[in-house]
Short mmCIF file of C-alpha atoms and ligand atoms in Angstrom, two decimals:
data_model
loop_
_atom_site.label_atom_id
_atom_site.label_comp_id
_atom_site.label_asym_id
_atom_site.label_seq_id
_atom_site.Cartn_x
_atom_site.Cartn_y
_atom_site.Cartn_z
CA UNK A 10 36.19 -0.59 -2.12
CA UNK A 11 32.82 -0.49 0.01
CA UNK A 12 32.27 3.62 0.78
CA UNK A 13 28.50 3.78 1.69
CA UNK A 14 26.38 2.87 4.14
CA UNK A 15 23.11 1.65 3.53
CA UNK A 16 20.48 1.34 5.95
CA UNK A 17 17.18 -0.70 5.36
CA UNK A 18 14.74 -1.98 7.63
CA UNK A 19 10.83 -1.61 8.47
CA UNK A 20 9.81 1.25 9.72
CA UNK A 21 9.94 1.81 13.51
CA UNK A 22 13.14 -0.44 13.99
CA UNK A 23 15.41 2.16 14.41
CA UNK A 24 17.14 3.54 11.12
CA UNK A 25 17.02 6.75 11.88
CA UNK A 26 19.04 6.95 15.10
CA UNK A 27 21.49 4.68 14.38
CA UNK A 28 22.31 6.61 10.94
CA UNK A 29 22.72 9.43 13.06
CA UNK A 30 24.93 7.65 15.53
CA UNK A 31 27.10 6.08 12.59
CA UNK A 32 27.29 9.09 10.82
CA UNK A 33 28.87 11.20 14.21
CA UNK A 34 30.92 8.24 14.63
CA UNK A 35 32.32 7.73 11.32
CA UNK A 36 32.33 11.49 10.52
CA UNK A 37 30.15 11.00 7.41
CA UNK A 38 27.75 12.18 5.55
CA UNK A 39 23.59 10.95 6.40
CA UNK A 40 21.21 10.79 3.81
CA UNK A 41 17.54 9.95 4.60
CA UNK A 42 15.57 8.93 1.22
CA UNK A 43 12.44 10.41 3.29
CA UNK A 44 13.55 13.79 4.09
CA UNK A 45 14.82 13.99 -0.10
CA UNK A 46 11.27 12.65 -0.78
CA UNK A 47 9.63 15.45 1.35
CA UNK A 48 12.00 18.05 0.24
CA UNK A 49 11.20 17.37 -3.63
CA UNK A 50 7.67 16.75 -3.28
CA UNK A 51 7.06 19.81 -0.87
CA UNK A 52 4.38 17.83 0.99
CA UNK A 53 5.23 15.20 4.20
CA UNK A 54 5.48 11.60 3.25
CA UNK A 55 1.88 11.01 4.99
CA UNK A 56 -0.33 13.83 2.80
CA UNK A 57 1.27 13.06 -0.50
CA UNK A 58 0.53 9.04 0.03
CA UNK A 59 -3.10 10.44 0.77
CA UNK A 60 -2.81 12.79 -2.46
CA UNK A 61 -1.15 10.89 -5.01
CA UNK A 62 -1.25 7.07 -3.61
CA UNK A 63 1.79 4.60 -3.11
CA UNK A 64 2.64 4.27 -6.90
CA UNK A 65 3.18 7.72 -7.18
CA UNK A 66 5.06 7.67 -4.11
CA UNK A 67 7.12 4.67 -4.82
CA UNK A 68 8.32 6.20 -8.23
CA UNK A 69 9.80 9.41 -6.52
CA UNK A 70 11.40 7.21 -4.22
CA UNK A 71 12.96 5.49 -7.42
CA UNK A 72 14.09 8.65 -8.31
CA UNK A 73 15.47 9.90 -5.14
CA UNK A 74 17.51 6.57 -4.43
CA UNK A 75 19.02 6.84 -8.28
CA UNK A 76 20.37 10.46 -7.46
CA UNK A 77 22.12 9.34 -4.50
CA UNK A 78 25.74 10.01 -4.06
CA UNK A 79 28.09 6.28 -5.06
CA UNK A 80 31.24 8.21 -2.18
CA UNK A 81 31.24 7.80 1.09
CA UNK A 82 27.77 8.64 2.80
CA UNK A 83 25.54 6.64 4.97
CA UNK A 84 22.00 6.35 3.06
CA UNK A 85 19.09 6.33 5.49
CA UNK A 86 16.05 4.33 3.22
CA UNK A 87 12.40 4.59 3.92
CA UNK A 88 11.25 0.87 4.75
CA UNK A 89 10.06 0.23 1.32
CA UNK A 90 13.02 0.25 -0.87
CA UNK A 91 12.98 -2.91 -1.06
CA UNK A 92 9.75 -3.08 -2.65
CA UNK A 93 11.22 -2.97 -6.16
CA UNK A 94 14.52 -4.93 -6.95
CA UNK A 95 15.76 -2.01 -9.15
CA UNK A 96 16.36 0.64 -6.20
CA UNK A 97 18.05 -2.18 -4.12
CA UNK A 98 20.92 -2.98 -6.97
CA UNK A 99 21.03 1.15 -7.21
CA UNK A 100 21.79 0.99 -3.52
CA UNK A 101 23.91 -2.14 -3.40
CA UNK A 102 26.21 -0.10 -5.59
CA UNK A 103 29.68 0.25 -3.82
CA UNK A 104 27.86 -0.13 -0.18
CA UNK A 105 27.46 -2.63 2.68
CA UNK A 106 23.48 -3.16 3.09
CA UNK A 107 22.86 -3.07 6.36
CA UNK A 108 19.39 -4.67 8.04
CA UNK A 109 18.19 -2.54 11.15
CA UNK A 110 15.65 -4.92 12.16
CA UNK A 111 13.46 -5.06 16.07
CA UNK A 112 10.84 -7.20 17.35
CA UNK A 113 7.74 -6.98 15.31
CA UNK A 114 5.94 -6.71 18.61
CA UNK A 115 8.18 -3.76 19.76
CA UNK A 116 7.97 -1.85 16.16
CA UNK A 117 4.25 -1.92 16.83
CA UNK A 118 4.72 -0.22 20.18
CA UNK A 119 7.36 2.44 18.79
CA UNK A 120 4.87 3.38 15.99
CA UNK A 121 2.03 3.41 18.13
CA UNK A 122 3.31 5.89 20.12
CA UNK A 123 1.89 9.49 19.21
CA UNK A 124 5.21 11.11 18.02
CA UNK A 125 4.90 8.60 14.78
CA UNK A 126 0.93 9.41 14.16
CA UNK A 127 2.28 10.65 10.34
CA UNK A 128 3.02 6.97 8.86
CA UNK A 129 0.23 5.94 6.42
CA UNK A 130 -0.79 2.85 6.55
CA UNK A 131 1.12 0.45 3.90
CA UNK A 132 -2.09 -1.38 3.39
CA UNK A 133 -4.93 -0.49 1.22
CA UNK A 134 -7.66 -1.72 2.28
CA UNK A 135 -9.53 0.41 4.94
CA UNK A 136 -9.88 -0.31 8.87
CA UNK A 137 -6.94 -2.32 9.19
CA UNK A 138 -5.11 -1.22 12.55
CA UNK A 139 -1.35 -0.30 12.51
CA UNK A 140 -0.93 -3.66 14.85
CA UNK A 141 -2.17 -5.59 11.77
CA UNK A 142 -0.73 -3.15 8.80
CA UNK A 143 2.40 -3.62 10.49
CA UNK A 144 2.43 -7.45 11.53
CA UNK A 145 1.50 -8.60 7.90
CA UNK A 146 3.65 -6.36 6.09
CA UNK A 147 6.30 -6.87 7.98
CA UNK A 148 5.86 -10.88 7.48
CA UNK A 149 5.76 -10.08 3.64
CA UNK A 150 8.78 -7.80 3.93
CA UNK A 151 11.07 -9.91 5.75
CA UNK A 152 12.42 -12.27 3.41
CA UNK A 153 12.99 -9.18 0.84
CA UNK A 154 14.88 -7.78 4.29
CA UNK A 155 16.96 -10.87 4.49
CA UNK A 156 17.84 -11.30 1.07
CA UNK A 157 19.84 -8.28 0.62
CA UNK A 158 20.96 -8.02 4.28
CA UNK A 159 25.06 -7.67 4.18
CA UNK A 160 25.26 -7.49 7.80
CA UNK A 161 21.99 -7.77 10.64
CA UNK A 162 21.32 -5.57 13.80
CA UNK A 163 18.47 -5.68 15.97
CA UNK A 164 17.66 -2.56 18.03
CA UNK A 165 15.66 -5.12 20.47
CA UNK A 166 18.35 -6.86 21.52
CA UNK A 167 21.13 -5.11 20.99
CA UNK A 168 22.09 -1.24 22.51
CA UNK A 169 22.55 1.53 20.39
CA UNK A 170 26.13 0.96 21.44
CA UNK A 171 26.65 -2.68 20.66
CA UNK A 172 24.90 -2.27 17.26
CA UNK A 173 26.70 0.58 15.54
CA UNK A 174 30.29 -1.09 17.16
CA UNK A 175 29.18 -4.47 15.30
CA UNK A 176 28.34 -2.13 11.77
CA UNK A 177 31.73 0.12 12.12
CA UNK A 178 33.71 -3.42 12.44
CA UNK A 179 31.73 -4.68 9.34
CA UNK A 180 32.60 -1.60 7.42
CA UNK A 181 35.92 -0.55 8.33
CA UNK A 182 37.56 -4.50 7.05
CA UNK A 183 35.34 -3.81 3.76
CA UNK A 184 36.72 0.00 3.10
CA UNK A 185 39.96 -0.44 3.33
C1 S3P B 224 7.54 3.33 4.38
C2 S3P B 224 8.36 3.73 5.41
C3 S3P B 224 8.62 5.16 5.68
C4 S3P B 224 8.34 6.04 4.47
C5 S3P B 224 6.96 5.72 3.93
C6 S3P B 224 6.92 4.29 3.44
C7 S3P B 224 7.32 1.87 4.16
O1 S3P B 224 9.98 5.35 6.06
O2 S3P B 224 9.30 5.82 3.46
O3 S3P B 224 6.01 5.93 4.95
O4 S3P B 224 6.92 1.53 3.02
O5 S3P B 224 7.59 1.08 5.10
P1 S3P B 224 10.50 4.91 7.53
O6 S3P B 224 10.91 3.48 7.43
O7 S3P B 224 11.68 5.81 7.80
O8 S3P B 224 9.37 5.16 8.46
#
């Protein structure tokens, strides 16, 4: 029987809020792999990136996703878990997957704006713009997105409303 929730997506598409939203709705549990991240490492997501680079980073995210509860709790993931297979079949455990996905051209406005200033860049190399970190990693990403999608949102073109009614319906006929 399906009990979690899991919630992937690139960064800026809307996670967050609609974990929140499900979680009031469906009187659960929330999760966020980022706030578990900060609150091991004792340093926000942006300065330990700068201090110990992605690897480093990646590998306490491994961590963090393999201590996760298997009951019923709606998991809110950093966009990267599905960098590495082995935290995705960790999170497929016992959950529906969902993909919170947005325009690319709209994530790039949301995480332009100056209340999301902490992201670090995904990519390495040096004077790339967040227009272009985010338009070519997203590219790369979305395929990964797809492939373990169990059931699709988009906060561009559908309400906060409409999307958590479509994920509820999803996950109600699997939990029971
Ligand atoms: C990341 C997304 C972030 C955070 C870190 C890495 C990514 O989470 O985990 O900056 O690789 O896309 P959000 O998707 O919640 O911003």
């Amino acid at each position: 029987m399906t009990q979690r929730l899991v919630l992937i997506g690139f960064r800026g598409a809307g996670k967050s809020t609609l974990a929140a939203e499900l979680a009031s709705r469906l009187t659960m549990e929330m999760i966020s792999t980022d706030v578990e991240i900060e609150r091991r490492t004792g340093t926000r997501i942006a300065d330990f990136v700068v201090q110990n680079g992605w690897e480093e980073f990646r590998r306490i995210e491994g961590e963090v996703i393999a201590a996760l509860p298997r009951e019923r709790v709606i998991i809110d993931c950093g966009g990267g878990v599905i960098e590495h297979p082995d935290n995705m079949r960790r999170l497929r455990e016992n959950a529906l997957i969902v993909w919170v996905d947005a325009d690319v051209e709209d994530i790039i406005t949301r995480l332009t704006g100056d209340n999301n200033a902490h992201r670090p860049l995904l990519s390495a190399s040096s004077g790339v713009s967040m227009a272009e970190d985010t338009r070519s990693n997203y590219a790369r990403r979305k395929p990964l997105y797809e492939q373990w999608c169990g059931v699709y949102v988009n906060t561009s073109q559908n309400s906060l409303e409409e999307a958590s009614k479509h994920i509820i319906e999803t996950f109600t006929t699997l939990s029971h």
